[in-house]
Amino acid sequence: GAGVSQSPRYKVAKRGQDVALRCDPISGHVSLFWYQQALGQGPEFLTYFQNEAQLDKSGLPSDRFFAERPEGSVSTLKIQRTQQEDSAVYLCASSLLRGYEQYFGPGTRLTVT
Amino acid sequence: AQKITQTQPGMFVQEKEAVTLDCTYDTSDPSYGLFWYKQPSSGEMIFLIYQGSYDQQNATEGRYSLNFQKARKSANLVISASQLGDSAMYFCAMREGRAGGTSYGKLTFGQGTILTVHP
């Protein structure tokens, strides 16, 4: 079956612009995670959804970051007023249930100029 | 304190040889899970293997095995019969907490080890 997909794959934004990153999880997967991966580093947790409920947003670095999953499937990560330090790869992962192995999408590489 | 430590920034191995990638972890939670992921240059994270803290046997998946030493808090990945396609970044990750907790499920990753397989 289809894996996790993310769009766009690459995004260049000027400092101060708003961006929206989309994640389509594997069909039927209840859990959805967002991670941020800086160059040469391991991914870092941002937020977690179980169906449409955002149960953990402890990793969001500032109130400029907002995520939603209104119908329990597709999720959008929005970054307002982008800053240079937001440049990173944003990875989305889904799993059948919490605690099971997570399947990752290809990521969105965000570059803020 | 680092929860997941991968001390080898880079490793080299000859094709068809075995290689061990090190991972140590730190947690006070008796219930946790350990994962290994492979990240090729394309960027996608590929799940390789999982070990639960209560599992008695070391996990194996094809050419991958996890050398789980609970008392030492280590979870090294062993790749047997290396192939050129194994060249990639490898991440060790940990899931903490009990099922039902709000933080359950999220992964904490190490810094990664770049593996290069020579022909």
mmCIF file of C-alpha atoms in Angstrom:
data_model
loop_
_atom_site.group_PDB
_atom_site.id
_atom_site.type_symbol
_atom_site.label_atom_id
_atom_site.label_comp_id
_atom_site.label_asym_id
_atom_site.label_seq_id
_atom_site.Cartn_x
_atom_site.Cartn_y
_atom_site.Cartn_z
ATOM 1 C CA GLY A 1 0.000 0.000 0.000
ATOM 2 C CA ALA A 2 0.902 3.664 -0.170
ATOM 3 C CA GLY A 3 3.298 5.006 2.402
ATOM 4 C CA VAL A 4 3.330 8.348 4.180
ATOM 5 C CA SER A 5 3.450 11.239 1.744
ATOM 6 C CA GLN A 6 4.421 14.837 2.376
ATOM 7 C CA SER A 7 4.145 17.965 0.304
ATOM 8 C CA PRO A 8 5.820 20.045 -0.791
ATOM 9 C CA ARG A 9 9.130 18.183 -0.801
ATOM 10 C CA TYR A 10 11.037 21.452 -0.880
ATOM 11 C CA LYS A 11 9.982 24.896 0.243
ATOM 12 C CA VAL A 12 11.905 28.149 0.141
ATOM 13 C CA ALA A 13 10.396 30.970 2.166
ATOM 14 C CA LYS A 14 11.502 34.498 2.799
ATOM 15 C CA ARG A 15 11.898 35.434 6.432
ATOM 16 C CA GLY A 16 8.554 36.532 7.793
ATOM 17 C CA GLN A 17 6.430 34.462 5.415
ATOM 18 C CA ASP A 18 3.929 31.869 6.588
ATOM 19 C CA VAL A 19 4.257 28.270 5.351
ATOM 20 C CA ALA A 20 2.030 25.204 5.468
ATOM 21 C CA LEU A 21 3.397 21.671 5.266
ATOM 22 C CA ARG A 22 1.102 18.753 4.515
ATOM 23 C CA CYS A 23 1.247 15.132 5.631
ATOM 24 C CA ASP A 24 -0.859 12.239 4.313
ATOM 25 C CA PRO A 25 -0.434 9.297 6.695
ATOM 26 C CA ILE A 26 -0.897 5.641 5.887
ATOM 27 C CA SER A 27 -4.594 4.863 5.668
ATOM 28 C CA GLY A 28 -5.972 3.570 8.951
ATOM 29 C CA HIS A 29 -3.084 4.807 11.059
ATOM 30 C CA VAL A 30 -4.420 6.389 14.213
ATOM 31 C CA SER A 31 -1.221 8.053 15.406
ATOM 32 C CA LEU A 32 0.564 10.880 13.614
ATOM 33 C CA PHE A 33 3.797 12.547 14.661
ATOM 34 C CA TRP A 34 5.727 15.580 13.436
ATOM 35 C CA TYR A 35 9.501 15.835 13.882
ATOM 36 C CA GLN A 36 12.044 18.507 12.982
ATOM 37 C CA GLN A 37 15.461 17.430 11.734
ATOM 38 C CA ALA A 38 18.265 19.976 11.580
ATOM 39 C CA LEU A 39 21.181 19.296 9.247
ATOM 40 C CA GLY A 40 23.409 16.516 10.565
ATOM 41 C CA GLN A 41 21.188 15.878 13.593
ATOM 42 C CA GLY A 42 18.636 13.308 14.640
ATOM 43 C CA PRO A 43 14.943 14.171 14.365
ATOM 44 C CA GLU A 44 13.354 15.987 17.298
ATOM 45 C CA PHE A 45 9.739 15.533 18.338
ATOM 46 C CA LEU A 46 7.353 18.408 17.694
ATOM 47 C CA THR A 47 3.792 17.181 18.223
ATOM 48 C CA TYR A 48 1.528 14.138 18.250
ATOM 49 C CA PHE A 49 -2.054 13.405 17.193
ATOM 50 C CA GLN A 50 -4.277 10.497 18.018
ATOM 51 C CA ASN A 51 -6.984 10.679 15.390
ATOM 52 C CA GLU A 52 -7.985 14.356 15.384
ATOM 53 C CA ALA A 53 -6.894 15.050 18.966
ATOM 54 C CA GLN A 54 -3.552 16.758 19.510
ATOM 55 C CA LEU A 55 -2.401 14.973 22.665
ATOM 56 C CA ASP A 56 1.131 16.312 22.930
ATOM 57 C CA LYS A 57 2.551 19.548 21.555
ATOM 58 C CA SER A 58 5.394 19.849 24.020
ATOM 59 C CA GLY A 59 8.040 19.900 21.265
ATOM 60 C CA LEU A 60 6.713 22.888 19.317
ATOM 61 C CA PRO A 61 9.516 25.461 19.617
ATOM 62 C CA SER A 62 7.323 28.570 19.727
ATOM 63 C CA ASP A 63 3.772 29.793 19.334
ATOM 64 C CA ARG A 64 4.588 30.439 15.668
ATOM 65 C CA PHE A 65 4.209 26.703 15.116
ATOM 66 C CA PHE A 66 0.735 25.259 14.831
ATOM 67 C CA ALA A 67 -0.453 21.814 13.738
ATOM 68 C CA GLU A 68 -3.870 20.379 13.011
ATOM 69 C CA ARG A 69 -5.503 17.141 11.888
ATOM 70 C CA PRO A 70 -9.170 18.093 11.696
ATOM 71 C CA GLU A 71 -10.604 14.861 10.296
ATOM 72 C CA GLY A 72 -8.129 12.455 11.787
ATOM 73 C CA SER A 73 -6.259 11.761 8.567
ATOM 74 C CA VAL A 74 -4.329 14.505 6.741
ATOM 75 C CA SER A 75 -2.307 16.823 8.954
ATOM 76 C CA THR A 76 -0.901 20.290 8.343
ATOM 77 C CA LEU A 77 2.014 21.908 10.146
ATOM 78 C CA LYS A 78 1.905 25.675 9.867
ATOM 79 C CA ILE A 79 4.760 28.000 10.664
ATOM 80 C CA GLN A 80 3.956 31.679 10.921
ATOM 81 C CA ARG A 81 6.463 34.489 10.388
ATOM 82 C CA THR A 82 9.260 32.082 9.488
ATOM 83 C CA GLN A 83 12.746 32.695 10.873
ATOM 84 C CA GLN A 84 16.104 31.434 9.618
ATOM 85 C CA GLU A 85 16.352 29.025 12.537
ATOM 86 C CA ASP A 86 13.227 27.281 11.226
ATOM 87 C CA SER A 87 15.273 25.943 8.278
ATOM 88 C CA ALA A 88 15.219 22.160 8.652
ATOM 89 C CA VAL A 89 13.637 19.014 7.303
ATOM 90 C CA TYR A 90 10.154 18.436 8.716
ATOM 91 C CA LEU A 91 9.302 14.765 8.975
ATOM 92 C CA CYS A 92 5.863 13.301 9.435
ATOM 93 C CA ALA A 93 5.365 9.758 10.731
ATOM 94 C CA SER A 94 2.320 7.607 11.310
ATOM 95 C CA SER A 95 1.738 4.421 13.226
ATOM 96 C CA LEU A 96 -1.161 2.054 13.611
ATOM 97 C CA LEU A 97 -1.326 2.765 17.311
ATOM 98 C CA ARG A 98 0.790 4.668 19.791
ATOM 99 C CA GLY A 99 3.985 2.853 20.657
ATOM 100 C CA TYR A 100 4.108 0.798 17.477
ATOM 101 C CA GLU A 101 6.798 1.377 14.885
ATOM 102 C CA GLN A 102 6.440 4.679 13.088
ATOM 103 C CA TYR A 103 6.552 4.944 9.318
ATOM 104 C CA PHE A 104 8.078 8.151 8.063
ATOM 105 C CA GLY A 105 7.383 10.252 5.021
ATOM 106 C CA PRO A 106 10.132 11.664 2.786
ATOM 107 C CA GLY A 107 10.099 14.986 4.635
ATOM 108 C CA THR A 108 9.763 18.604 3.582
ATOM 109 C CA ARG A 109 13.020 20.532 3.385
ATOM 110 C CA LEU A 110 12.290 24.106 4.454
ATOM 111 C CA THR A 111 14.829 26.810 3.708
ATOM 112 C CA VAL A 112 14.199 30.273 5.092
ATOM 113 C CA THR A 113 16.199 33.023 3.376
ATOM 114 C CA ALA B 1 21.548 14.601 29.769
ATOM 115 C CA GLN B 2 21.548 12.786 26.473
ATOM 116 C CA LYS B 3 18.888 10.117 26.455
ATOM 117 C CA ILE B 4 20.295 8.336 23.418
ATOM 118 C CA THR B 5 24.017 8.326 22.706
ATOM 119 C CA GLN B 6 25.590 7.138 19.485
ATOM 120 C CA THR B 7 29.335 7.579 19.931
ATOM 121 C CA GLN B 8 30.402 6.655 16.402
ATOM 122 C CA PRO B 9 29.949 9.576 13.997
ATOM 123 C CA GLY B 10 31.147 7.390 11.121
ATOM 124 C CA MET B 11 31.855 3.721 10.497
ATOM 125 C CA PHE B 12 33.424 1.884 7.571
ATOM 126 C CA VAL B 13 32.937 -1.764 6.670
ATOM 127 C CA GLN B 14 33.953 -4.008 3.824
ATOM 128 C CA GLU B 15 31.185 -5.504 1.706
ATOM 129 C CA LYS B 16 30.012 -8.904 3.063
ATOM 130 C CA GLU B 17 31.507 -8.225 6.493
ATOM 131 C CA ALA B 18 29.477 -7.683 9.679
ATOM 132 C CA VAL B 19 29.361 -4.335 11.468
ATOM 133 C CA THR B 20 28.124 -3.202 14.885
ATOM 134 C CA LEU B 21 26.669 0.271 15.442
ATOM 135 C CA ASP B 22 26.662 1.353 19.067
ATOM 136 C CA CYS B 23 23.781 2.856 21.013
ATOM 137 C CA THR B 24 23.448 3.548 24.723
ATOM 138 C CA TYR B 25 20.384 4.996 26.369
ATOM 139 C CA ASP B 26 19.357 6.587 29.621
ATOM 140 C CA THR B 27 15.954 6.188 31.234
ATOM 141 C CA SER B 28 14.493 5.550 34.652
ATOM 142 C CA ASP B 29 11.289 4.191 33.166
ATOM 143 C CA PRO B 30 11.019 0.372 33.447
ATOM 144 C CA SER B 31 8.885 0.261 30.299
ATOM 145 C CA TYR B 32 10.473 1.492 27.094
ATOM 146 C CA GLY B 33 11.126 0.520 23.507
ATOM 147 C CA LEU B 34 14.217 0.833 21.356
ATOM 148 C CA PHE B 35 14.150 1.319 17.591
ATOM 149 C CA TRP B 36 16.696 1.522 14.825
ATOM 150 C CA TYR B 37 16.045 3.497 11.668
ATOM 151 C CA LYS B 38 18.061 3.846 8.453
ATOM 152 C CA GLN B 39 18.141 7.164 6.600
ATOM 153 C CA PRO B 40 19.626 6.988 3.080
ATOM 154 C CA SER B 41 20.694 10.119 1.248
ATOM 155 C CA SER B 42 17.141 10.403 -0.122
ATOM 156 C CA GLY B 43 16.092 11.440 3.388
ATOM 157 C CA GLU B 44 13.351 8.945 4.206
ATOM 158 C CA MET B 45 13.572 7.191 7.580
ATOM 159 C CA ILE B 46 13.227 3.428 7.205
ATOM 160 C CA PHE B 47 12.251 1.308 10.216
ATOM 161 C CA LEU B 48 14.655 -1.610 10.755
ATOM 162 C CA ILE B 49 14.124 -3.289 14.092
ATOM 163 C CA TYR B 50 12.439 -2.954 17.500
ATOM 164 C CA GLN B 51 13.270 -4.214 20.991
ATOM 165 C CA GLY B 52 10.944 -3.888 23.969
ATOM 166 C CA SER B 53 12.392 -3.479 27.445
ATOM 167 C CA TYR B 54 10.641 -6.632 28.654
ATOM 168 C CA ASP B 55 11.588 -8.767 25.662
ATOM 169 C CA GLN B 56 13.680 -11.714 26.782
ATOM 170 C CA GLN B 57 15.201 -12.439 23.390
ATOM 171 C CA ASN B 58 17.271 -10.137 21.218
ATOM 172 C CA ALA B 59 15.299 -8.914 18.221
ATOM 173 C CA THR B 60 16.262 -10.078 14.728
ATOM 174 C CA GLU B 61 14.993 -9.020 11.305
ATOM 175 C CA GLY B 62 16.789 -10.640 8.391
ATOM 176 C CA ARG B 63 20.356 -9.332 8.340
ATOM 177 C CA TYR B 64 19.674 -7.006 11.278
ATOM 178 C CA SER B 65 19.909 -8.014 14.906
ATOM 179 C CA LEU B 66 19.808 -5.975 18.062
ATOM 180 C CA ASN B 67 22.304 -6.788 20.816
ATOM 181 C CA PHE B 68 20.252 -5.721 23.839
ATOM 182 C CA GLN B 69 22.185 -5.522 27.115
ATOM 183 C CA LYS B 70 19.709 -4.124 29.612
ATOM 184 C CA ALA B 71 22.068 -3.806 32.584
ATOM 185 C CA ARG B 72 24.503 -1.815 30.457
ATOM 186 C CA LYS B 73 21.667 0.164 28.850
ATOM 187 C CA SER B 74 22.948 -0.605 25.401
ATOM 188 C CA ALA B 75 21.118 -1.579 22.238
ATOM 189 C CA ASN B 76 23.673 -2.081 19.507
ATOM 190 C CA LEU B 77 22.630 -2.829 15.944
ATOM 191 C CA VAL B 78 24.456 -5.633 14.171
ATOM 192 C CA ILE B 79 24.298 -5.787 10.381
ATOM 193 C CA SER B 80 25.557 -9.056 8.955
ATOM 194 C CA ALA B 81 26.860 -9.553 5.403
ATOM 195 C CA SER B 82 26.989 -5.812 4.606
ATOM 196 C CA GLN B 83 25.834 -4.689 1.189
ATOM 197 C CA LEU B 84 26.666 -1.521 -0.741
ATOM 198 C CA GLY B 85 23.048 -0.432 -0.293
ATOM 199 C CA ASP B 86 23.523 -0.397 3.475
ATOM 200 C CA SER B 87 25.529 2.829 3.173
ATOM 201 C CA ALA B 88 23.376 5.393 4.995
ATOM 202 C CA MET B 89 22.859 7.230 8.270
ATOM 203 C CA TYR B 90 21.581 5.017 11.098
ATOM 204 C CA PHE B 91 19.600 6.315 14.057
ATOM 205 C CA CYS B 92 18.864 4.693 17.377
ATOM 206 C CA ALA B 93 15.659 5.902 19.054
ATOM 207 C CA MET B 94 13.793 5.298 22.289
ATOM 208 C CA ARG B 95 10.131 5.383 23.230
ATOM 209 C CA GLU B 96 9.433 5.902 26.928
ATOM 210 C CA GLY B 97 6.381 5.870 29.101
ATOM 211 C CA ARG B 98 3.403 3.677 29.695
ATOM 212 C CA ALA B 99 0.614 3.150 27.215
ATOM 213 C CA GLY B 100 -2.059 5.737 27.871
ATOM 214 C CA GLY B 101 0.256 8.526 28.942
ATOM 215 C CA THR B 102 0.122 11.685 26.879
ATOM 216 C CA SER B 103 3.777 11.459 25.936
ATOM 217 C CA TYR B 104 3.668 7.780 25.072
ATOM 218 C CA GLY B 105 4.776 7.008 21.561
ATOM 219 C CA LYS B 106 7.086 9.903 20.767
ATOM 220 C CA LEU B 107 10.617 8.922 19.876
ATOM 221 C CA THR B 108 13.866 10.423 21.126
ATOM 222 C CA PHE B 109 16.654 9.984 18.596
ATOM 223 C CA GLY B 110 20.417 9.833 18.875
ATOM 224 C CA GLN B 111 22.796 11.858 16.710
ATOM 225 C CA GLY B 112 23.231 9.064 14.205
ATOM 226 C CA THR B 113 26.113 7.075 12.711
ATOM 227 C CA ILE B 114 27.054 7.317 9.038
ATOM 228 C CA LEU B 115 27.872 3.859 7.708
ATOM 229 C CA THR B 116 29.939 3.507 4.546
ATOM 230 C CA VAL B 117 30.221 0.082 2.919
ATOM 231 C CA HIS B 118 33.297 -0.374 0.714
ATOM 232 C CA PRO B 119 33.298 -2.805 -2.223
#
